[in-house]
Coordinates of C-alpha atoms and ligand atoms in Angstrom, one line a residue:
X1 CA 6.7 -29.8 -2.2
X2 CA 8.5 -28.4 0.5
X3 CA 6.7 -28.0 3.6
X4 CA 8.2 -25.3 5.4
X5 CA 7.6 -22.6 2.9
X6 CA 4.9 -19.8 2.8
X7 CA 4.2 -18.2 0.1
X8 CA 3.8 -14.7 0.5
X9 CA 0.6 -13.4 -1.6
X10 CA 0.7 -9.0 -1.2
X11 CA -2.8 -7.7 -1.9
X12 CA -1.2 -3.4 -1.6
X13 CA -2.5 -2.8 -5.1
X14 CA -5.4 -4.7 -4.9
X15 CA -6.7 -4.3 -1.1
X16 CA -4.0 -1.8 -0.1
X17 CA -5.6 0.8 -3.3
X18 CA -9.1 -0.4 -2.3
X19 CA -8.9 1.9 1.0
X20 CA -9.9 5.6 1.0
X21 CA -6.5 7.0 0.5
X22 CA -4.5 5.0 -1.2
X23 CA -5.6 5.4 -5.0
X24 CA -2.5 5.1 -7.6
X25 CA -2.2 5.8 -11.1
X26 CA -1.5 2.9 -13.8
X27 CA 2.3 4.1 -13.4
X28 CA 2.2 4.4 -10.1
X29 CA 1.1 0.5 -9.8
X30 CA 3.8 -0.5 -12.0
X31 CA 6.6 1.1 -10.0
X32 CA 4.7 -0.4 -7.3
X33 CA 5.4 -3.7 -8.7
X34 CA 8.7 -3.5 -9.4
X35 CA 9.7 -3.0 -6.5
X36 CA 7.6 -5.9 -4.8
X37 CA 9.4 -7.9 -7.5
X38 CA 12.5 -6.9 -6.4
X39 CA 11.3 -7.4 -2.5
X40 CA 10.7 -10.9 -3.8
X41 CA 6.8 -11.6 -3.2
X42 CA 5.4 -14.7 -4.9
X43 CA 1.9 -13.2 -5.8
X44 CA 0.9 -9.8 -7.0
X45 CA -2.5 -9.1 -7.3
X46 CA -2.4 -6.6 -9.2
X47 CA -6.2 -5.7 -9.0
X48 CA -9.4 -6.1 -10.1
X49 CA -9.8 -6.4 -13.5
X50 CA -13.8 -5.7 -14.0
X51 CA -13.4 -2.9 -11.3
X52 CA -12.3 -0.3 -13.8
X53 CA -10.9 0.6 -16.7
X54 CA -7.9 2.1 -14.7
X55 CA -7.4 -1.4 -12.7
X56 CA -7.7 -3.6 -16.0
X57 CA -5.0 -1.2 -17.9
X58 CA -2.9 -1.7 -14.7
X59 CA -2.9 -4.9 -14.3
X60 CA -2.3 -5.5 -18.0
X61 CA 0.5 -3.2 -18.1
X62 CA 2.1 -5.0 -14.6
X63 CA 1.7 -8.5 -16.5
X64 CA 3.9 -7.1 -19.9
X65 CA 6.6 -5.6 -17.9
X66 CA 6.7 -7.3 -14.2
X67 CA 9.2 -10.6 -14.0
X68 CA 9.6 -12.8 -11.0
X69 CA 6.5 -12.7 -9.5
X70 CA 2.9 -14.4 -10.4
X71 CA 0.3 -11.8 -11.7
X72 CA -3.1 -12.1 -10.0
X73 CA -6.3 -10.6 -10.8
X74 CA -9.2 -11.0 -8.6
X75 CA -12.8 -11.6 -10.4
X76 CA -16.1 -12.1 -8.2
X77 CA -17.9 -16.4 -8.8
X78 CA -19.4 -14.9 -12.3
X79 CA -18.0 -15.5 -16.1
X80 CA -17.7 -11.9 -16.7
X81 CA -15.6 -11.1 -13.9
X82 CA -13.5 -13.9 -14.8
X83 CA -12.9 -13.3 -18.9
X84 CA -11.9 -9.6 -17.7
X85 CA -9.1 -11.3 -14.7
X86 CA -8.0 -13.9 -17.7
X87 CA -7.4 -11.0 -20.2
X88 CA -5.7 -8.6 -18.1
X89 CA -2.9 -10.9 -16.5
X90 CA -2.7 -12.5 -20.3
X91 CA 1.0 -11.5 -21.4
X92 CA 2.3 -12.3 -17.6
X93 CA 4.7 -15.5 -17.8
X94 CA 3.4 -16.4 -14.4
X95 CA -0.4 -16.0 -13.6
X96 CA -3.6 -16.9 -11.4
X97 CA -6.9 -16.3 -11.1
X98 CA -8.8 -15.1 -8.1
X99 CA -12.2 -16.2 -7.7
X100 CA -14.2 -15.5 -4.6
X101 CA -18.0 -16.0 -3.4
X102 CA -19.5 -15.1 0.2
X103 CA -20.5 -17.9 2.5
X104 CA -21.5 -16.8 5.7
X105 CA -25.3 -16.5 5.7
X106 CA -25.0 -13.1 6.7
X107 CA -23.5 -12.3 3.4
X108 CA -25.4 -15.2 1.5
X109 CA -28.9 -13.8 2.5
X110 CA -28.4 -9.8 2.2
X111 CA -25.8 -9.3 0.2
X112 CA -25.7 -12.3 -2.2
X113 CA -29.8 -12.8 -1.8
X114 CA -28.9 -16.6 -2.5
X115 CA -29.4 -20.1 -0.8
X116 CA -26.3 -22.1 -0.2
X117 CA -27.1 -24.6 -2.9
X118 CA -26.9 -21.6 -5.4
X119 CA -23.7 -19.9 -3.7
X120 CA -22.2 -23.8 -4.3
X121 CA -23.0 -24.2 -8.1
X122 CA -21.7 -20.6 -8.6
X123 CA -18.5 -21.5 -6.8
X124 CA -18.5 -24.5 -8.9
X125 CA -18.9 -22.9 -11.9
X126 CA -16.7 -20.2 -11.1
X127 CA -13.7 -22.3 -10.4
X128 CA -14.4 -24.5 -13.6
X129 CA -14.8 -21.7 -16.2
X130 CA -11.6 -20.0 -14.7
X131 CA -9.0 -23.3 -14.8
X132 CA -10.4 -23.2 -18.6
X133 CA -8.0 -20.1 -18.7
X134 CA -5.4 -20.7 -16.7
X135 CA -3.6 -23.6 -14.8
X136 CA -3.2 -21.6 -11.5
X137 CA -6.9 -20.6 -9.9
X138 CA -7.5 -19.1 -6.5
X139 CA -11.0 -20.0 -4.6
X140 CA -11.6 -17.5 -1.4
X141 CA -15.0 -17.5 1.3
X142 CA -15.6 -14.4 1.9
X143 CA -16.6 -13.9 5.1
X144 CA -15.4 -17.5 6.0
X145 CA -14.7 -16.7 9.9
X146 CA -18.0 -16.1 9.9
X147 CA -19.7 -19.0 8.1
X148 CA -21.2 -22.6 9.1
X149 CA -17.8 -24.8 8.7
X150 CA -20.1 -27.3 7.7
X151 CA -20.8 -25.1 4.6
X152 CA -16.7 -24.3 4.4
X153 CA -15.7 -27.9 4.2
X154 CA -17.9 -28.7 1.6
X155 CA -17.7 -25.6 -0.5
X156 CA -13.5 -26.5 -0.4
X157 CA -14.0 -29.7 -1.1
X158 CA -16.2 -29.0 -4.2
X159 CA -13.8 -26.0 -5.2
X160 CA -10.6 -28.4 -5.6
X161 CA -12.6 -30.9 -7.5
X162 CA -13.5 -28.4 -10.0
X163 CA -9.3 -27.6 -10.1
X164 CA -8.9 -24.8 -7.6
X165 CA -5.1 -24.9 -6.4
X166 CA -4.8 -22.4 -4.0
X167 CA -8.0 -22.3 -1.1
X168 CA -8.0 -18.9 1.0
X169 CA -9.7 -18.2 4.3
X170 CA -10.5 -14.6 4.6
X171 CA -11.3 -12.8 7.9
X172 CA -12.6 -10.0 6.0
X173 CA -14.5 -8.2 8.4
X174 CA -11.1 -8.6 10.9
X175 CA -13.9 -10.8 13.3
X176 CA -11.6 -13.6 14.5
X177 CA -9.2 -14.1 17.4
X178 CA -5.2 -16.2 17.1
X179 CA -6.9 -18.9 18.9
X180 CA -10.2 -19.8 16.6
X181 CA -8.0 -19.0 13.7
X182 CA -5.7 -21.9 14.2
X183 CA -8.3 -24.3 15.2
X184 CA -10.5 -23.3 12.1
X185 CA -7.3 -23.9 9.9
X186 CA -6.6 -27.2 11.6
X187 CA -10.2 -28.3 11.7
X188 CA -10.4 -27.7 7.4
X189 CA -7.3 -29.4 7.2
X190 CA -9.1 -32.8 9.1
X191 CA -11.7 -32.4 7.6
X192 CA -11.7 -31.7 3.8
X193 CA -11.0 -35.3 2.0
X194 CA -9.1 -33.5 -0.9
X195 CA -7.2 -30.7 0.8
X196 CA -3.9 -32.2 0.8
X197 CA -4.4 -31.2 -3.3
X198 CA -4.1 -27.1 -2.5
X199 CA -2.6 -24.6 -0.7
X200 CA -4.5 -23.2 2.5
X201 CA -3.9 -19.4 2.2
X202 CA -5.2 -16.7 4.5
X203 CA -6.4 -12.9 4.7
X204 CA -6.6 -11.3 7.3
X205 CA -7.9 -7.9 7.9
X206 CA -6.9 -6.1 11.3
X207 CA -10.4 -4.5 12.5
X208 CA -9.6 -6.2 16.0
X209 CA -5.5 -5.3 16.2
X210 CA -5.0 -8.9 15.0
X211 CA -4.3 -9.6 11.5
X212 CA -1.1 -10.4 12.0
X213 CA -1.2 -12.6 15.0
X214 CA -3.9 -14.4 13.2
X215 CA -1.8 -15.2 9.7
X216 CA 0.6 -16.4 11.7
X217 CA -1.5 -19.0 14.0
X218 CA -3.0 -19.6 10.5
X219 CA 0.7 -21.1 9.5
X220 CA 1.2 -22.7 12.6
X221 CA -1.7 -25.0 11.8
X222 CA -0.9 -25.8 8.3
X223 CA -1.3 -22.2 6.1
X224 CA 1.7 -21.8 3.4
X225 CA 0.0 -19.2 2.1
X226 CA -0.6 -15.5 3.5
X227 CA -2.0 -12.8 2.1
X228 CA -0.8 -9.3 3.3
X229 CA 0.0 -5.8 2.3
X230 CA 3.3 -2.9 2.1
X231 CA 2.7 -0.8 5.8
X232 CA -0.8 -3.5 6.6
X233 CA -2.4 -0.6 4.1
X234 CA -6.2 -1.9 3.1
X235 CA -9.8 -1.9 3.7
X236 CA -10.9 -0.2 6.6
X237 CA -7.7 -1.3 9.7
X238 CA -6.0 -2.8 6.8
X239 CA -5.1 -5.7 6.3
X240 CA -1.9 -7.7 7.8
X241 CA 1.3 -6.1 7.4
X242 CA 3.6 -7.8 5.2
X243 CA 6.5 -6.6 7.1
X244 CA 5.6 -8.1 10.4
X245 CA 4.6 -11.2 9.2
X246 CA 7.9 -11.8 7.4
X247 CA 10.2 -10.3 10.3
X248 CA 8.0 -12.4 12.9
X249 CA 9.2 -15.5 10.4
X250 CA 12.4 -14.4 10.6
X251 CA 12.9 -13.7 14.2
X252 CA 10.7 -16.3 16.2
X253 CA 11.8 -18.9 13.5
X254 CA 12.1 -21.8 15.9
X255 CA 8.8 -21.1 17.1
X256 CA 7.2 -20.7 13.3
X257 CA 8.6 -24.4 13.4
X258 CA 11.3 -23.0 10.3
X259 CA 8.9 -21.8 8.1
X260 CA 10.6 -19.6 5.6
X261 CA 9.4 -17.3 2.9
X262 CA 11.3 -16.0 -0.5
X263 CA 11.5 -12.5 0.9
X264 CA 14.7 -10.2 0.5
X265 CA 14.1 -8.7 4.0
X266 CA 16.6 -5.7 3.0
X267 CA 13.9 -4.2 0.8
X268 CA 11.4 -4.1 3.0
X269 CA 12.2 -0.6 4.4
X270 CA 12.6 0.7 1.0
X271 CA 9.3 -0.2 -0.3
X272 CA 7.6 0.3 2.6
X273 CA 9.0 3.9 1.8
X274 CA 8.1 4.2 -2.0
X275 CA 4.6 3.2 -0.9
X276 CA 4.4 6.3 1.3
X277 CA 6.0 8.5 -1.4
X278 CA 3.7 7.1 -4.3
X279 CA 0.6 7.6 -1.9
X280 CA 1.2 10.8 0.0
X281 CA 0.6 8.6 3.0
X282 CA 3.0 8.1 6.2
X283 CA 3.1 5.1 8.9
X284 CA 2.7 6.1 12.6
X285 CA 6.1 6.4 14.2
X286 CA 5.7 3.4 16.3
X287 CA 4.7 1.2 13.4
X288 CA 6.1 -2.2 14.0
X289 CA 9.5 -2.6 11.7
X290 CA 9.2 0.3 9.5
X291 CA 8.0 3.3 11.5
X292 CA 10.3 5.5 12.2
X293 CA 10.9 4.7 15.5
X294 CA 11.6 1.5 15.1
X295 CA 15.1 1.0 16.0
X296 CA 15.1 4.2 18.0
X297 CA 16.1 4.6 21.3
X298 CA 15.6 7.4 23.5
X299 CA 15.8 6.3 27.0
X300 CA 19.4 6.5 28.2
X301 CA 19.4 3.1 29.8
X302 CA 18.0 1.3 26.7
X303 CA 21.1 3.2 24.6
X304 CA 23.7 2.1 27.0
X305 CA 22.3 -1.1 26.4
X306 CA 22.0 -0.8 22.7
X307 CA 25.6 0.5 22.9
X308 CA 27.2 -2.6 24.8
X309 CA 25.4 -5.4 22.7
X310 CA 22.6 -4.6 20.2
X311 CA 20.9 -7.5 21.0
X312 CA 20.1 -6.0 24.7
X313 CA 16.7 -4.1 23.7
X314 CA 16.9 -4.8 19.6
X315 CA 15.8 -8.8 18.2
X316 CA 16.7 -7.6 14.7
X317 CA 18.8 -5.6 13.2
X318 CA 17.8 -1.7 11.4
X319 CA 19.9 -3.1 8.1
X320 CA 17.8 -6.2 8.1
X321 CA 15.1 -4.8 7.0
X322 CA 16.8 -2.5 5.3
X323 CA 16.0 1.1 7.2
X324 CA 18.8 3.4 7.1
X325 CA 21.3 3.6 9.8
X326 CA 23.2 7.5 8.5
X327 CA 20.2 9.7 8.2
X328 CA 22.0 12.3 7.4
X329 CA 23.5 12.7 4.1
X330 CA 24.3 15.4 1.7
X331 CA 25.0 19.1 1.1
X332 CA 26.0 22.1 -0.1
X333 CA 29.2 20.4 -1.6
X334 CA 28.0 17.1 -2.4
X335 CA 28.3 17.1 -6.3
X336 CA 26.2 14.7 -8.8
X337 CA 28.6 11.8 -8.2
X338 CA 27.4 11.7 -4.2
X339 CA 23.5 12.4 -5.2
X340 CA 24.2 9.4 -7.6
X341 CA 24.8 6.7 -5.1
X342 CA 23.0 7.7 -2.2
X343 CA 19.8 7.5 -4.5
X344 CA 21.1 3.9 -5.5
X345 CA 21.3 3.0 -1.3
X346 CA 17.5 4.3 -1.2
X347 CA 16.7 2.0 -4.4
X348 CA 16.1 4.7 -6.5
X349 CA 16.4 4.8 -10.0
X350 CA 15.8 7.7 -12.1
X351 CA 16.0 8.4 -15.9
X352 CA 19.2 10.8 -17.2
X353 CA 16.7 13.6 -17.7
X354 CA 15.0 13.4 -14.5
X355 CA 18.2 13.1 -12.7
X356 CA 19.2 16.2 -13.8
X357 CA 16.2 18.5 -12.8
X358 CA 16.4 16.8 -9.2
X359 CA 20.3 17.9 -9.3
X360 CA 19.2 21.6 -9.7
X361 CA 16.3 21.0 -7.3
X362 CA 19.3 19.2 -4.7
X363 CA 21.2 22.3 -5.7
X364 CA 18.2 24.9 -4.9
X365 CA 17.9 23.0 -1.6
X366 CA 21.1 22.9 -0.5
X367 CA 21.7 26.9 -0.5
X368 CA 18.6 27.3 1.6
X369 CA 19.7 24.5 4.3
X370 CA 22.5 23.1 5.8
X371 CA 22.3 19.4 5.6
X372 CA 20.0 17.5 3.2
X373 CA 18.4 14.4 4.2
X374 CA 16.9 11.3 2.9
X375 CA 13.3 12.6 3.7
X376 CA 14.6 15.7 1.5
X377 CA 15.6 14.2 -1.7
X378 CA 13.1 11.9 -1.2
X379 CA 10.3 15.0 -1.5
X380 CA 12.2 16.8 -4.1
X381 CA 11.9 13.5 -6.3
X382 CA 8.2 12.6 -5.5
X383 CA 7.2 16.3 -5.7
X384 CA 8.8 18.3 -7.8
X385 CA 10.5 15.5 -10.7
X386 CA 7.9 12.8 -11.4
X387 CA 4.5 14.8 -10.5
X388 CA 5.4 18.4 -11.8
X389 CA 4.6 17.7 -15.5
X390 CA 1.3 15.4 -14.2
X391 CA -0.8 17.7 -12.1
X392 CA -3.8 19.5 -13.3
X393 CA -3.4 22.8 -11.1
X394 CA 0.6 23.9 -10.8
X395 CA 1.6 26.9 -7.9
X396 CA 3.5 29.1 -10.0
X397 CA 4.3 31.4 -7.0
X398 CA 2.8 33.2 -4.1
X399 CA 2.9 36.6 -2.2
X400 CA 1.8 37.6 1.5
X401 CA 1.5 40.2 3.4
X402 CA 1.2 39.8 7.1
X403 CA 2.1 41.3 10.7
X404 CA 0.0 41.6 14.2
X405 CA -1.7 45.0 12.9
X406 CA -3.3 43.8 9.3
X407 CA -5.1 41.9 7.6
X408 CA -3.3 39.0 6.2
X409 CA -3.2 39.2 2.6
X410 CA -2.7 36.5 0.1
X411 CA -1.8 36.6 -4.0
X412 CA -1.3 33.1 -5.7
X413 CA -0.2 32.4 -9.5
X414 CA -1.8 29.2 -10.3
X415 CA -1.4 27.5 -13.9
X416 CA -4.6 25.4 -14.8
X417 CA -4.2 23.1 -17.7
X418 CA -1.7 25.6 -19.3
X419 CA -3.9 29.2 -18.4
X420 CA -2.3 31.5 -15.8
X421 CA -4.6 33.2 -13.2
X422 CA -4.1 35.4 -10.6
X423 CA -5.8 35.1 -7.7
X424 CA -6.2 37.7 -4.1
X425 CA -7.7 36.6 -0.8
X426 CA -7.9 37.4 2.9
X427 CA -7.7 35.1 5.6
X428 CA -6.7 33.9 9.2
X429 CA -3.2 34.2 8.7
X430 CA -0.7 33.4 5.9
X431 CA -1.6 29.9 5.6
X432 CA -5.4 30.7 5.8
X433 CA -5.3 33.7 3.0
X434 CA -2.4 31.5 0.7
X435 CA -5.0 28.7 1.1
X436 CA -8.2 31.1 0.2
X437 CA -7.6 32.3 -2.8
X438 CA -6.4 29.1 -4.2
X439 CA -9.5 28.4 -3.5
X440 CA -11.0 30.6 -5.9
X441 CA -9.7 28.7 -8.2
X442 CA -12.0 26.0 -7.8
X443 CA -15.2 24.7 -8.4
X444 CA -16.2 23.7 -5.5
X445 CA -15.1 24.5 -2.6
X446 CA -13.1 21.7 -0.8
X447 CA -13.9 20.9 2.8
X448 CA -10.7 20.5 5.2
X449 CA -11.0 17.7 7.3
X450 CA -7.5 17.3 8.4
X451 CA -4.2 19.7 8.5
X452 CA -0.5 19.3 9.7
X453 CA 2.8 20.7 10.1
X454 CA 5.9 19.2 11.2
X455 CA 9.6 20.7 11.2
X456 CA 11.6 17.1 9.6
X457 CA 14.8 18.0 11.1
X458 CA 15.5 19.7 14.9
X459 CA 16.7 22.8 13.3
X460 CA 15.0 26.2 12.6
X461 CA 16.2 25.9 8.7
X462 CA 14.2 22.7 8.7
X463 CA 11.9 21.3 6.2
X464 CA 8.4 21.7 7.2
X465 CA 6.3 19.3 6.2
X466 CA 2.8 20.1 5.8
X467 CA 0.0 17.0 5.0
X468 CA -3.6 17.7 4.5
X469 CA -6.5 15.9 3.9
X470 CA -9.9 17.5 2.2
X471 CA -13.0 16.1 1.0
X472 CA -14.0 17.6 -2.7
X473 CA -16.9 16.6 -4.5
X474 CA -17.3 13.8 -2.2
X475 CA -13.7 12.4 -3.2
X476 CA -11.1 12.4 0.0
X477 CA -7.2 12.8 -0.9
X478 CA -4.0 13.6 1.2
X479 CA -1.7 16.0 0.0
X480 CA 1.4 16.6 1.3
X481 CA 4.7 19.0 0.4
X482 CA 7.7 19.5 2.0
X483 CA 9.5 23.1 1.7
X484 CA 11.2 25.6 4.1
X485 CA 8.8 27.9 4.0
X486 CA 5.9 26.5 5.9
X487 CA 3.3 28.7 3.7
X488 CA 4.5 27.7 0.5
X489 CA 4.9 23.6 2.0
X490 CA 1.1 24.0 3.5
X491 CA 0.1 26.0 -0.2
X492 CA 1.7 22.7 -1.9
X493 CA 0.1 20.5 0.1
X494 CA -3.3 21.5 -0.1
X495 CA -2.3 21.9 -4.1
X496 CA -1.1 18.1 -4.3
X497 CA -4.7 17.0 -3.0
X498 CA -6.5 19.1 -5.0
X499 CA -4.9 17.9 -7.9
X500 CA -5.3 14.2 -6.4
X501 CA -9.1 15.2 -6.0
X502 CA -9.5 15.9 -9.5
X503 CA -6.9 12.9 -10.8
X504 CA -9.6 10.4 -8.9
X505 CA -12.8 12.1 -9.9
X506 CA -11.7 11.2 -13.5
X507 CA -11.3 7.6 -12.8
X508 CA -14.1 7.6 -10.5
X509 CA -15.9 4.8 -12.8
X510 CA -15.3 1.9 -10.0
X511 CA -18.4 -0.1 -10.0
X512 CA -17.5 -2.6 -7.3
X513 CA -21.5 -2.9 -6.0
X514 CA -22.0 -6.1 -4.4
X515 CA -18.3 -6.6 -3.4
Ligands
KIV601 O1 -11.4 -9.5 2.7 C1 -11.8 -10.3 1.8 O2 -12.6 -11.2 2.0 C2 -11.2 -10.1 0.5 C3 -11.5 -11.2 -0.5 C4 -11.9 -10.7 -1.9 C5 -10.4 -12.2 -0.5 O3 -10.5 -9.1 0.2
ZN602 ZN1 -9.7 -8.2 2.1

């Protein structure tokens, strides 16, 4: 085995979709894993198989179609958790099972209501029953930066006599610091007689800032396995960032002692990107290697700099990762041919008849502003190509009156599975009345608990782009739309979480008690 690589486990549709947020559809997880094919991961978990109908269906469908990467299902230390993981990731040609019991005594006593003796046999069991289904089982502590490593070491050493190949060390409640990480790694690596016969893997969840820093001390003392995430999306912080980790590799690789991972770092930008398209979600602008303002520089000294030598204020490159270096793109007289490629240099591929409604979207666009951008065709695709045909409630149009002397004034045509309505409200301005008598549409009424617009470009025919986040029958979504108009983007957005609202209430059958 060679010692210098690390196998790069990503957890975004298993982890990543566990967080309020970040729910995806069956389809949605399957593009989703295409493209962390193509980004060259070693592990998807796909999900968790006994979780839901939804996530069994997914990760079925990811182990028919996805090649190149091994399909993972995570099942909890009991038999019928682990007959659900074994059928889901069935047709994959590459697979593993991931098993996992608590062992800290915090989680043993409350959570678990079981001794150690009985959280041992179950671990036991677990990891037995599971390599009768497949050659490739994953054992994980939960809570293990938080348990006796008296308990660890002997709950390891038991695991990889029953066959486990790959051992994981979670951080799940984000509890531990670069430092204790490393030593806990070294210390189960003296002191586990059998662990030479797995892989140590970790997880780490970023409660404290420090999910990265503490994969990669992990490594340092004898990891080859981390677990991470597209944009450090997950439970709660998140988890660590799959980007950072790999770029850290990559940069600082004398430090990491010339560890290496299968990664094609030129696709990180670009699924970092469809995982913010597919969730309505953004990363901060100073998000470490793919926020937006990751390679910029606005301080006139650092661009001189940058200017002279790259290397002055920049230790890796934009096209490294793969983030876009010409921003802006197309326009009015950029024909099918230019649409075409530049949607190949963003990684996106779209069927014959899809390509053509985007064209006459592109077109639509292009007569209403000057210069389209990547962010633009980007939002036409996401919005207005793939989703049109899947959303429950569809804004047909709108109408407003409004001026300093009135009342503003709002009529909306909505379509609801297939039935036109016609709806009239007043409000606190355009936005407020266009938002209202939607409204009235519903069932209940949603509650807003967030709202934003921001112009994408620095001109006044920009796209606005309008997010909101609501709370409706006690299900929180995101929406976000992008349109000139910043009524009609703001009348979209609340529209595309509506619609998410009601997509989530229906697969709202998660029973994940006890996890
Ligand atoms: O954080 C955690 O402990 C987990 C386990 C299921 C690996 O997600
Ligand atoms: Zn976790």
């Amino acid at each position: 085995m060679d010692d210098k690589r690390v196998y790069i486990f990503d957890t975004t549709l298993r982890d990543g979709e566990q967080a309020p947020g970040f729910s995806m559809t069956v389809e949605e997880k399957l593009q989703m894993a295409h493209q962390l094919a193509r980004l060259g991961v070693d592990i998807i978990e796909a999900g968790f198989a006994i979780a839901s109908k939804g996530d069994f269906e997914a990760i079925n469908l990811i182990a028919r179609e996805v090649r190149g990467s091994k399909i993972c299902s995570l099942a909890r230390a009991n038999e019928n958790d682990i007959k659900a993981a074994a059928e889901a990731i069935a047709p994959a040609e590459s697979k593993r099972i991931h098993t996992f019991i608590a062992t800290s005594d915090i989680h043993m006593q409350y959570k678990l209501k079981k001794t150690k003796e009985e959280v041992l046999e179950l671990a036991k069991k677990a990891v037995r029953f599971a390599r009768n289904l497949v050659d490739d089982v994953e054992f994980s502590c939960e809570d293990a930066t938080r348990s006796s490593k008296e308990f660890l070491y002997k709950i390891i050493e038991k695991a990889i006599e029953e066959g486990a190949t790959t051992i994981n060390i979670p951080d799940t409640v984000g509890y531990t610091t670069p430092l204790e990480f490393y030593e806990l790694i070294k210390d189960i690596k003296n002191s586990v007689p059998n662990i030479d016969k797995a892989i140590i893997s970790v997880h780490c969840h970023n409660d404290l800032g420090m999910a990265t820093a503490n994969s990669l001390m992990a490594l340092k003392a004898g990891a080859r396995q981390v677990e991470c995430t597209i944009n450090a999306i997950g439970e709660r912080s998140g988890n660590a960032g799959l980007e950072e980790v790999v770029m850290a590799l990559v940069v600082r690789k004398e430090y990491f002692d010339n560890l290496y991972t299968s990664i094609n770092t030129k696709e990180i930008y670009k699924t970092s990107r469809l995982l913010c398209r597919i969730t309505s979600s953004f990363v901060q602008p100073n998000k470490a290697v793919v926020g937006d303002n990751a390679f910029a520089h606005e301080s006139g000294i650092h661009q001189h700099g940058v200017l002279s030598n790259p290397m002055t204020y920049e230790i890796m490159k934009p096209e490294d990762v793969g983030f876009p270096s010409n921003r802006v793109v197309l326009g009015k007289h950029s024909g099918r041919h230019a649409l075409k490629s530049r949607l190949s240099e963003l990684g996106i591929e779209l069927s014959d008849g899809d390509f053509e409604k985007l064209f006459e979207e592109f077109k639509a666009l292009s007569d209403k502003k000057k210069y389209i951008y990547d962010e633009d065709i980007e939002a036409l695709i996401y919005k207005d190509v793939i989703h049109k045909d899947a959303d429950a409630i569809k804004l047909l149009s709108f109408q407003v009156q409004t001026g300093d002397n009135m009342l503003p004034t709002a009529t909306v045509s909505l379509e609801i599975k297939g039935e036109k309505k016609i709806l009239t409200a007043t409000g606190d301005g355009p936005v407020d009345s266009v938002i209202k008598a939607i409204e009235k549409a519903l069932p209940n009424e949603p509650v807003f608990l967030d709202y934003s617009i921001k112009a994408l470009t620095p001109n006044t025919d920009a796209q606005a782009e309008a997010r909101v986040l609501i709370e409706m029958d006690g299900i929180k979504s995101s929406g976000v739309a992008i349109d000139t108009d910043i009524v009609k983007a703001s009348a979209k957005a609340f529209v595309d979480a509506v619609n998410k609202s009601l997509f989530k209430k229906q697969v709202k059958d998660k029973t994940l008690e006890g996890v």
